[in-house]
Amino acid sequence: MLPGLKAGFTLDARLEADSEQLMWLGLCELRVMNDRRWPWLLLVPQRPGAEEIHDMTPLDQAMLTFETNMVAQALKKVSGCTKINTGALGNIVRQLHIHIIARSEGDPGWPGPVWGHGLREPYQRSDLRRFAETIRAAL
């Protein structure tokens, strides 16, 4: 079994297709959304069947809050953004995952939501690696 992988856990195919693994944290897999328009990270708690935060134990909820705050602070530091948007929507992908998105005035779609705004613009491989390394260093 891979380090960090929880027994019975499978990543939703849509999350796997739209993002790249960055690293494992204590509870979550940290992923980079493959859309260069926004610095956009995903936290995916490694808990089989979890769709909502309240589906997890109180200890896991506390750990998720800690990891979300840690990642949000790192993203704000490296991006210099105006605002961090954090959300767990799950209307399309039911598997619990937290979006952490750096937003700045004048970015594509500002001040509206990122969802449904234009077409995704994938990173060049070298740019994705550079962004991932910057985030790792900030954590």
PDB file of N, CA and C in Angstrom, residues 22-23 25 28-31 40-43 64-79 84 86 98-101 135 138-139:
ATOM      1  N   LEU A  22      -0.029  16.498  -5.257  1.00  0.00           N
ATOM      2  CA  LEU A  22       1.084  17.321  -4.819  1.00  0.00           C
ATOM      3  C   LEU A  22       1.823  16.643  -3.668  1.00  0.00           C
ATOM      4  N   MET A  23       1.077  16.235  -2.632  1.00  0.00           N
ATOM      5  CA  MET A  23       1.690  15.566  -1.485  1.00  0.00           C
ATOM      6  C   MET A  23       0.603  15.006  -0.567  1.00  0.00           C
ATOM      7  N   LEU A  25      -0.780  14.852   3.276  1.00  0.00           N
ATOM      8  CA  LEU A  25      -0.737  15.483   4.589  1.00  0.00           C
ATOM      9  C   LEU A  25      -1.183  14.419   5.588  1.00  0.00           C
ATOM     10  N   CYS A  28      -5.332  14.329   4.618  1.00  0.00           N
ATOM     11  CA  CYS A  28      -5.715  14.586   3.228  1.00  0.00           C
ATOM     12  C   CYS A  28      -4.582  14.381   2.238  1.00  0.00           C
ATOM     13  N   GLU A  29      -5.009  14.094   1.026  1.00  0.00           N
ATOM     14  CA  GLU A  29      -4.125  14.196  -0.116  1.00  0.00           C
ATOM     15  C   GLU A  29      -4.283  15.622  -0.630  1.00  0.00           C
ATOM     16  N   LEU A  30      -3.167  16.316  -0.824  1.00  0.00           N
ATOM     17  CA  LEU A  30      -3.195  17.666  -1.373  1.00  0.00           C
ATOM     18  C   LEU A  30      -2.948  17.558  -2.865  1.00  0.00           C
ATOM     19  N   ARG A  31      -3.845  18.175  -3.659  1.00  0.00           N
ATOM     20  CA  ARG A  31      -3.767  18.119  -5.114  1.00  0.00           C
ATOM     21  C   ARG A  31      -3.807  19.527  -5.694  1.00  0.00           C
ATOM     22  N   TRP A  40      -4.993  27.029  -7.487  1.00  0.00           N
ATOM     23  CA  TRP A  40      -6.155  26.298  -7.004  1.00  0.00           C
ATOM     24  C   TRP A  40      -5.706  24.941  -6.479  1.00  0.00           C
ATOM     25  N   LEU A  41      -5.947  24.713  -5.195  1.00  0.00           N
ATOM     26  CA  LEU A  41      -5.572  23.461  -4.547  1.00  0.00           C
ATOM     27  C   LEU A  41      -6.814  22.721  -4.074  1.00  0.00           C
ATOM     28  N   LEU A  42      -6.671  21.416  -3.925  1.00  0.00           N
ATOM     29  CA  LEU A  42      -7.741  20.562  -3.411  1.00  0.00           C
ATOM     30  C   LEU A  42      -7.208  19.746  -2.244  1.00  0.00           C
ATOM     31  N   LEU A  43      -8.001  19.629  -1.212  1.00  0.00           N
ATOM     32  CA  LEU A  43      -7.723  18.700  -0.113  1.00  0.00           C
ATOM     33  C   LEU A  43      -8.758  17.593  -0.186  1.00  0.00           C
ATOM     34  N   LEU A  64      -9.018  18.214   9.537  1.00  0.00           N
ATOM     35  CA  LEU A  64      -9.356  18.834   8.257  1.00  0.00           C
ATOM     36  C   LEU A  64      -9.289  20.359   8.371  1.00  0.00           C
ATOM     37  N   THR A  65      -9.791  20.903   9.472  1.00  0.00           N
ATOM     38  CA  THR A  65      -9.722  22.351   9.690  1.00  0.00           C
ATOM     39  C   THR A  65      -8.272  22.806   9.767  1.00  0.00           C
ATOM     40  N   PHE A  66      -7.462  22.070  10.489  1.00  0.00           N
ATOM     41  CA  PHE A  66      -6.042  22.406  10.611  1.00  0.00           C
ATOM     42  C   PHE A  66      -5.358  22.382   9.245  1.00  0.00           C
ATOM     43  N   GLU A  67      -5.560  21.314   8.473  1.00  0.00           N
ATOM     44  CA  GLU A  67      -4.906  21.196   7.173  1.00  0.00           C
ATOM     45  C   GLU A  67      -5.423  22.248   6.189  1.00  0.00           C
ATOM     46  N   THR A  68      -6.728  22.547   6.243  1.00  0.00           N
ATOM     47  CA  THR A  68      -7.291  23.585   5.371  1.00  0.00           C
ATOM     48  C   THR A  68      -6.652  24.934   5.664  1.00  0.00           C
ATOM     49  N   ASN A  69      -6.533  25.285   6.930  1.00  0.00           N
ATOM     50  CA  ASN A  69      -5.926  26.561   7.314  1.00  0.00           C
ATOM     51  C   ASN A  69      -4.455  26.623   6.928  1.00  0.00           C
ATOM     52  N   MET A  70      -3.734  25.529   7.138  1.00  0.00           N
ATOM     53  CA  MET A  70      -2.319  25.468   6.807  1.00  0.00           C
ATOM     54  C   MET A  70      -2.107  25.675   5.296  1.00  0.00           C
ATOM     55  N   VAL A  71      -2.907  24.994   4.486  1.00  0.00           N
ATOM     56  CA  VAL A  71      -2.788  25.101   3.032  1.00  0.00           C
ATOM     57  C   VAL A  71      -3.213  26.490   2.556  1.00  0.00           C
ATOM     58  N   ALA A  72      -4.291  27.022   3.125  1.00  0.00           N
ATOM     59  CA  ALA A  72      -4.758  28.356   2.740  1.00  0.00           C
ATOM     60  C   ALA A  72      -3.699  29.424   3.041  1.00  0.00           C
ATOM     61  N   GLN A  73      -3.057  29.333   4.200  1.00  0.00           N
ATOM     62  CA  GLN A  73      -2.008  30.294   4.555  1.00  0.00           C
ATOM     63  C   GLN A  73      -0.835  30.193   3.588  1.00  0.00           C
ATOM     64  N   ALA A  74      -0.435  28.978   3.243  1.00  0.00           N
ATOM     65  CA  ALA A  74       0.676  28.786   2.309  1.00  0.00           C
ATOM     66  C   ALA A  74       0.320  29.331   0.927  1.00  0.00           C
ATOM     67  N   LEU A  75      -0.903  29.068   0.468  1.00  0.00           N
ATOM     68  CA  LEU A  75      -1.331  29.541  -0.846  1.00  0.00           C
ATOM     69  C   LEU A  75      -1.379  31.065  -0.886  1.00  0.00           C
ATOM     70  N   LYS A  76      -1.887  31.675   0.161  1.00  0.00           N
ATOM     71  CA  LYS A  76      -1.943  33.142   0.207  1.00  0.00           C
ATOM     72  C   LYS A  76      -0.528  33.723   0.185  1.00  0.00           C
ATOM     73  N   LYS A  77       0.379  33.103   0.927  1.00  0.00           N
ATOM     74  CA  LYS A  77       1.761  33.571   0.991  1.00  0.00           C
ATOM     75  C   LYS A  77       2.426  33.499  -0.383  1.00  0.00           C
ATOM     76  N   VAL A  78       2.298  32.382  -1.075  1.00  0.00           N
ATOM     77  CA  VAL A  78       3.012  32.227  -2.349  1.00  0.00           C
ATOM     78  C   VAL A  78       2.344  32.969  -3.504  1.00  0.00           C
ATOM     79  N   SER A  79       1.036  33.162  -3.426  1.00  0.00           N
ATOM     80  CA  SER A  79       0.324  33.795  -4.540  1.00  0.00           C
ATOM     81  C   SER A  79       0.195  35.303  -4.394  1.00  0.00           C
ATOM     82  N   ILE A  84      -8.667  34.349  -0.319  1.00  0.00           N
ATOM     83  CA  ILE A  84      -8.681  32.889  -0.451  1.00  0.00           C
ATOM     84  C   ILE A  84     -10.137  32.446  -0.399  1.00  0.00           C
ATOM     85  N   THR A  86     -12.541  29.236  -0.049  1.00  0.00           N
ATOM     86  CA  THR A  86     -12.520  27.860   0.439  1.00  0.00           C
ATOM     87  C   THR A  86     -13.929  27.314   0.366  1.00  0.00           C
ATOM     88  N   ILE A  98     -12.128  19.604  -0.543  1.00  0.00           N
ATOM     89  CA  ILE A  98     -12.157  21.027  -0.210  1.00  0.00           C
ATOM     90  C   ILE A  98     -11.354  21.783  -1.264  1.00  0.00           C
ATOM     91  N   HIS A  99     -11.987  22.778  -1.872  1.00  0.00           N
ATOM     92  CA  HIS A  99     -11.309  23.655  -2.825  1.00  0.00           C
ATOM     93  C   HIS A  99     -10.699  24.826  -2.058  1.00  0.00           C
ATOM     94  N   ILE A 100      -9.447  25.142  -2.346  1.00  0.00           N
ATOM     95  CA  ILE A 100      -8.780  26.306  -1.767  1.00  0.00           C
ATOM     96  C   ILE A 100      -8.205  27.064  -2.960  1.00  0.00           C
ATOM     97  N   ILE A 101      -8.784  28.235  -3.237  1.00  0.00           N
ATOM     98  CA  ILE A 101      -8.486  28.959  -4.474  1.00  0.00           C
ATOM     99  C   ILE A 101      -8.016  30.374  -4.144  1.00  0.00           C
ATOM    100  N   ILE A 135       4.538  25.588  -3.453  1.00  0.00           N
ATOM    101  CA  ILE A 135       3.597  25.248  -2.381  1.00  0.00           C
ATOM    102  C   ILE A 135       4.262  24.345  -1.347  1.00  0.00           C
ATOM    103  N   ALA A 138       6.425  26.277   0.929  1.00  0.00           N
ATOM    104  CA  ALA A 138       5.672  27.143   1.853  1.00  0.00           C
ATOM    105  C   ALA A 138       5.015  26.360   2.983  1.00  0.00           C
ATOM    106  N   LEU A 139       4.816  25.073   2.768  1.00  0.00           N
ATOM    107  CA  LEU A 139       4.198  24.253   3.817  1.00  0.00           C
ATOM    108  C   LEU A 139       5.253  23.775   4.798  1.00  0.00           C
TER     109      LEU A 139
END
